[in-house]
mmCIF file of C-alpha atoms in Angstrom:
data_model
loop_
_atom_site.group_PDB
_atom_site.id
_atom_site.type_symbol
_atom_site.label_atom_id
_atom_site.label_comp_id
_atom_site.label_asym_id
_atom_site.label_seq_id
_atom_site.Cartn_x
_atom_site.Cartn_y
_atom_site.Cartn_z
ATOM 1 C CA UNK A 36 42.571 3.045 125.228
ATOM 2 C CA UNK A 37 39.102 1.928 126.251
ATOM 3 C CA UNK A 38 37.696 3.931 123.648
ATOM 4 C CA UNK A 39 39.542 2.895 120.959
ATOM 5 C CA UNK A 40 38.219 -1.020 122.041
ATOM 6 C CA UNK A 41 34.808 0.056 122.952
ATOM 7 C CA UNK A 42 35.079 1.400 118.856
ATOM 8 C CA UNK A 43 36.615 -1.338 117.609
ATOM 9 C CA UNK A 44 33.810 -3.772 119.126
ATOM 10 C CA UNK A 45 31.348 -2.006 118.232
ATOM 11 C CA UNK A 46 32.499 -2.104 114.569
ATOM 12 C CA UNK A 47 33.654 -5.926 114.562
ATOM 13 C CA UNK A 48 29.703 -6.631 115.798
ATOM 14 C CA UNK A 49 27.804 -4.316 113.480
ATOM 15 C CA UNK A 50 30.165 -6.013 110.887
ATOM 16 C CA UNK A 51 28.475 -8.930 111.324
ATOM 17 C CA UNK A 52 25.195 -7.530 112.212
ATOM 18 C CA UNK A 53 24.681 -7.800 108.110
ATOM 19 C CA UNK A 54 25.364 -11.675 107.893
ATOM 20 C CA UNK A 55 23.431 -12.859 104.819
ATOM 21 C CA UNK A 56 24.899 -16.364 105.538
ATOM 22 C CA UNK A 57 24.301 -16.380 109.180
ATOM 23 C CA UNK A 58 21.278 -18.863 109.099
ATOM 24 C CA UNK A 59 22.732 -20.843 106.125
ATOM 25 C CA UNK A 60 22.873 -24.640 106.301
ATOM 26 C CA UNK A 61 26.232 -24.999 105.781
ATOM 27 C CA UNK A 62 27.252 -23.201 109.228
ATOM 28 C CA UNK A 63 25.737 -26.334 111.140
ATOM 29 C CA UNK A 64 28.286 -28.477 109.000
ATOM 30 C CA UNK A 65 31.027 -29.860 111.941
ATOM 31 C CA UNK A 66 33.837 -27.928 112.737
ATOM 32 C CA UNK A 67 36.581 -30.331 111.838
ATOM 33 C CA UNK A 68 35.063 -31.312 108.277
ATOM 34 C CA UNK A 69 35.033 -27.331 107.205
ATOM 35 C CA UNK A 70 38.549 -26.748 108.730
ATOM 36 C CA UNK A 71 40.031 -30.385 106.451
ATOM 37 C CA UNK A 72 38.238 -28.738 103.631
ATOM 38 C CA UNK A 73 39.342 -25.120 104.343
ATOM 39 C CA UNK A 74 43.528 -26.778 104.735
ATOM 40 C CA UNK A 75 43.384 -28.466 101.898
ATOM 41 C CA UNK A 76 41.452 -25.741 99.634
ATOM 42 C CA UNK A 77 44.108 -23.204 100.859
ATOM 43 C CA UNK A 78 46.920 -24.960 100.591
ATOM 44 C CA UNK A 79 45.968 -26.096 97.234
ATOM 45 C CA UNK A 80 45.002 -22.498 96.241
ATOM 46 C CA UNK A 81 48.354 -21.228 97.511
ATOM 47 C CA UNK A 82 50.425 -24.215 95.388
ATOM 48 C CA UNK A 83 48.325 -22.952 91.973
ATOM 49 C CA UNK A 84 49.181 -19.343 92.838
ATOM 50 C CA UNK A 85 52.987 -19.927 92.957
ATOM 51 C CA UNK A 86 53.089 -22.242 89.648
ATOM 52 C CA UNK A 87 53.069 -18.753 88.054
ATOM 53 C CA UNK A 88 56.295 -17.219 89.309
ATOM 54 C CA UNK A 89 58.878 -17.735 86.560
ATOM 55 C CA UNK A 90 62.216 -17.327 88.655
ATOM 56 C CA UNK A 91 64.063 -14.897 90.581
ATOM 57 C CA UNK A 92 62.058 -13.113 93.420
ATOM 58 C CA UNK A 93 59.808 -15.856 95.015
ATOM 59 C CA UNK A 94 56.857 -13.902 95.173
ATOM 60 C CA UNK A 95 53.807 -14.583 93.721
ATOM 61 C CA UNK A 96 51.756 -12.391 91.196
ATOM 62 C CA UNK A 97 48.290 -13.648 92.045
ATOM 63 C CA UNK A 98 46.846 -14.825 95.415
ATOM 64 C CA UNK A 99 44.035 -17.254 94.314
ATOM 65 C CA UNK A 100 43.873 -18.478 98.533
ATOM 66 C CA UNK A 101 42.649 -14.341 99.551
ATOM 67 C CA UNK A 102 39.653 -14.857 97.136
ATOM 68 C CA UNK A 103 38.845 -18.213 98.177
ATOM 69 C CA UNK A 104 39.535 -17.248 102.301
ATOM 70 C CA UNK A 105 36.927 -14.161 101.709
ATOM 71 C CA UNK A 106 34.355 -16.729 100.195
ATOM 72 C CA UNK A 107 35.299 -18.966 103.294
ATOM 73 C CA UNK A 108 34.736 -16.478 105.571
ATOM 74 C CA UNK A 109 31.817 -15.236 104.332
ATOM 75 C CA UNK A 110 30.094 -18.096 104.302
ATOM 76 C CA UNK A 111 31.394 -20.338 106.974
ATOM 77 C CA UNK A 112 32.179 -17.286 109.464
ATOM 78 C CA UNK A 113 34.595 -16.159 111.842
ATOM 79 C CA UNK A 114 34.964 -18.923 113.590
ATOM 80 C CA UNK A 115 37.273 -20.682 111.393
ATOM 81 C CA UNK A 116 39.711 -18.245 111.450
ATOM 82 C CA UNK A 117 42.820 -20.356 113.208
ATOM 83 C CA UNK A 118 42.586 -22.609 110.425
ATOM 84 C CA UNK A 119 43.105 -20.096 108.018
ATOM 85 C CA UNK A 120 46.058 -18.108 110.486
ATOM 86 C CA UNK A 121 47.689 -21.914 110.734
ATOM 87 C CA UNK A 122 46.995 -22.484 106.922
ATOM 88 C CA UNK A 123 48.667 -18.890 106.178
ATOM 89 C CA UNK A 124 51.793 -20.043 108.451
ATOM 90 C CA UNK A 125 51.896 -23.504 106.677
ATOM 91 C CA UNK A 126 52.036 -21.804 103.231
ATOM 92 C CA UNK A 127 54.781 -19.247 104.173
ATOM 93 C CA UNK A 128 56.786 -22.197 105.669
ATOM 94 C CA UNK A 129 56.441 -24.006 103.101
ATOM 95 C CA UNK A 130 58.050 -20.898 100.668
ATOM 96 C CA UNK A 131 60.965 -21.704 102.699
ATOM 97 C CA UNK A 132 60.762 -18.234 104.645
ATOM 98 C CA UNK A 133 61.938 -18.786 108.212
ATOM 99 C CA UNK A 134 59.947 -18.823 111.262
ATOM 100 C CA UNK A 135 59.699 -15.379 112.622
ATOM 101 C CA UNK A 136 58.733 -13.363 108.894
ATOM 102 C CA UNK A 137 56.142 -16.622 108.312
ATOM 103 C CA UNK A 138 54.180 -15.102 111.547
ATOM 104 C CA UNK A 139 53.930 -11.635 110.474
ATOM 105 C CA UNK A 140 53.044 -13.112 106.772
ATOM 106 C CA UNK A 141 50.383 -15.670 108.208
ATOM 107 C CA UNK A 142 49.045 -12.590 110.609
ATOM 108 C CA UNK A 143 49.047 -10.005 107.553
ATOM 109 C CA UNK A 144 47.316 -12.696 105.467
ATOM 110 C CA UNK A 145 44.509 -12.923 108.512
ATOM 111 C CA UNK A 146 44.628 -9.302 108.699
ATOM 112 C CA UNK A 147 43.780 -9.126 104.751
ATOM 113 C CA UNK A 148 40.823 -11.755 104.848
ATOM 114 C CA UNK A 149 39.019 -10.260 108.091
ATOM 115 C CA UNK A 150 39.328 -6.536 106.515
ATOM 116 C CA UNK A 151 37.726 -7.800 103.211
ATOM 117 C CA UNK A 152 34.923 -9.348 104.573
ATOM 118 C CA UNK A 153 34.031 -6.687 107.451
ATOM 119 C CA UNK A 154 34.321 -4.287 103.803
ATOM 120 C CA UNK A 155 32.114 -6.104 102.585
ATOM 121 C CA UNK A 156 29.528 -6.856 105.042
ATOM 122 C CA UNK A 157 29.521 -2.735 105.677
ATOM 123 C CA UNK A 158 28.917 -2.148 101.814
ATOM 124 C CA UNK A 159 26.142 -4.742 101.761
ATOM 125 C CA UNK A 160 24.844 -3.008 104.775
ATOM 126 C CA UNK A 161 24.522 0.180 102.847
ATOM 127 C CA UNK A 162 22.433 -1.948 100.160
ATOM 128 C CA UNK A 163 19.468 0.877 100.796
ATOM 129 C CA UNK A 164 21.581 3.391 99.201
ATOM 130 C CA UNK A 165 23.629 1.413 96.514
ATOM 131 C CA UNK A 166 21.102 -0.838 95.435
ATOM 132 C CA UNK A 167 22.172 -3.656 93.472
ATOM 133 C CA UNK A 168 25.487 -1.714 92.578
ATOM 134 C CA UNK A 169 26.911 -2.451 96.564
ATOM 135 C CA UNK A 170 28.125 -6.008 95.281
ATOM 136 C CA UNK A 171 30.610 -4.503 92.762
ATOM 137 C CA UNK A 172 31.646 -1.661 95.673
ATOM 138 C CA UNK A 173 32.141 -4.655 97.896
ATOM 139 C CA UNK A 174 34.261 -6.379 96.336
ATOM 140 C CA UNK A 175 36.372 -3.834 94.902
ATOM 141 C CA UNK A 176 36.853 -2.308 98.405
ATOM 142 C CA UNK A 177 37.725 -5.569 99.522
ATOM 143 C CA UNK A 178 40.095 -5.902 96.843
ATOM 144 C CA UNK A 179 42.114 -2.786 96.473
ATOM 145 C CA UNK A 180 41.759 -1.159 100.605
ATOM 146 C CA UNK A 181 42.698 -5.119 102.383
ATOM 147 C CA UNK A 182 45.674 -6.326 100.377
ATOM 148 C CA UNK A 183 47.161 -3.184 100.181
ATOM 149 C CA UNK A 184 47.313 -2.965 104.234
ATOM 150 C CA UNK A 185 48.268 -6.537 104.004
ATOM 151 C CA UNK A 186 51.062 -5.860 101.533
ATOM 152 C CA UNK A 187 52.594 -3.115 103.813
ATOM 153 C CA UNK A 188 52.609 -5.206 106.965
ATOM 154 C CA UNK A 189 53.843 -8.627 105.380
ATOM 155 C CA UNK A 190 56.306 -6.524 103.631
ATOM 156 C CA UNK A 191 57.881 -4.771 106.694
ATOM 157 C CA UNK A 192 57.622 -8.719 108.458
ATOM 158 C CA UNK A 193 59.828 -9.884 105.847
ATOM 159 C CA UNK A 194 62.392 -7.294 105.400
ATOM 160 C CA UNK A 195 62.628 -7.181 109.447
ATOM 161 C CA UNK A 196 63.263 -10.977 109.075
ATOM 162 C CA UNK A 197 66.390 -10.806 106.819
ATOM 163 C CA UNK A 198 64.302 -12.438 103.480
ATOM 164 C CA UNK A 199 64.016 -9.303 101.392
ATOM 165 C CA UNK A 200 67.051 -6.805 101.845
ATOM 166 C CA UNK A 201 65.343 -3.634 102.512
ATOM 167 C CA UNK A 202 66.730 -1.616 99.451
ATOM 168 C CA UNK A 203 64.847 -4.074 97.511
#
């Protein structure tokens, strides 16, 4: 088991080894004023993604707040990501799924948003080789590899909590 962490911190730090944001102005902003902005930008993200369902299953098509949370992320950090687990929760609760399933949603939404960046902090990393062509492989790997993992967790969170019968 100490391997396995010993590998997984060595990956979440060479992940960020690759910051191109790391000495950008906007990381000195306070801490309070990027996590109002980050609550209302999701939460407002998350409302425009759901005008689109027309009826019947009560899941969205499009998930405008992933795109916008990987932007976040990218260039804000880490750091903010309890506002983004808490804004996750908020906009699952507010879908009117119970408790319980809006935890494994909010933690498969974090899970999504942290695999798409360290994706594409590793392509840009690998700039040498890809050239200018590593910010299309970025963001395609961060956009077909992190929401399908996502998918399959949040899935299994909300069939285990009674919202989705499983033969659906």
């Amino acid at each position: 088991m100490s391997s396995l962490n010993a590998a997984w911190t060595r990956f979440w730090q060479s992940s960020g080894a690759d910051d191109a944001f790391a000495s950008s102005r906007l990381r000195k902003t306070p801490y309070l004023v990027v996590a109002a902005f980050i609550a209302i930008a999701h939460l407002g993200s998350s409302w425009l993604g759901y005008l689109l369902l027309s009826g019947g299953s009560g899941v969205t098509p499009v998930f405008p707040e992933a795109a916008l949370d990987l932007v976040i992320v990218l260039v804000f950090g880490f750091r903010y990501w309890p506002v983004l687990l808490a804004a996750y929760f908020a906009a699952s609760l507010w879908r009117h799924t119970p408790w319980l399933p809006s935890c494994g949603v909010a933690m498969a939404s974090l899970l999504r948003t942290m695999i798409a960046v360290s994706l594409v902090r590793w392509v840009a990393s690998r700039k040498n080789r890809l050239g200018h062509f590593e910010d299309l492989v970025g963001i395609v790997a961060a956009g077909a590899v992190a929401p399908g993992l996502a998918a399959a967790f949040g899935t299994a969170c909300l069939v285990l909590g009674g919202r989705f019968p499983a033969a659906q």
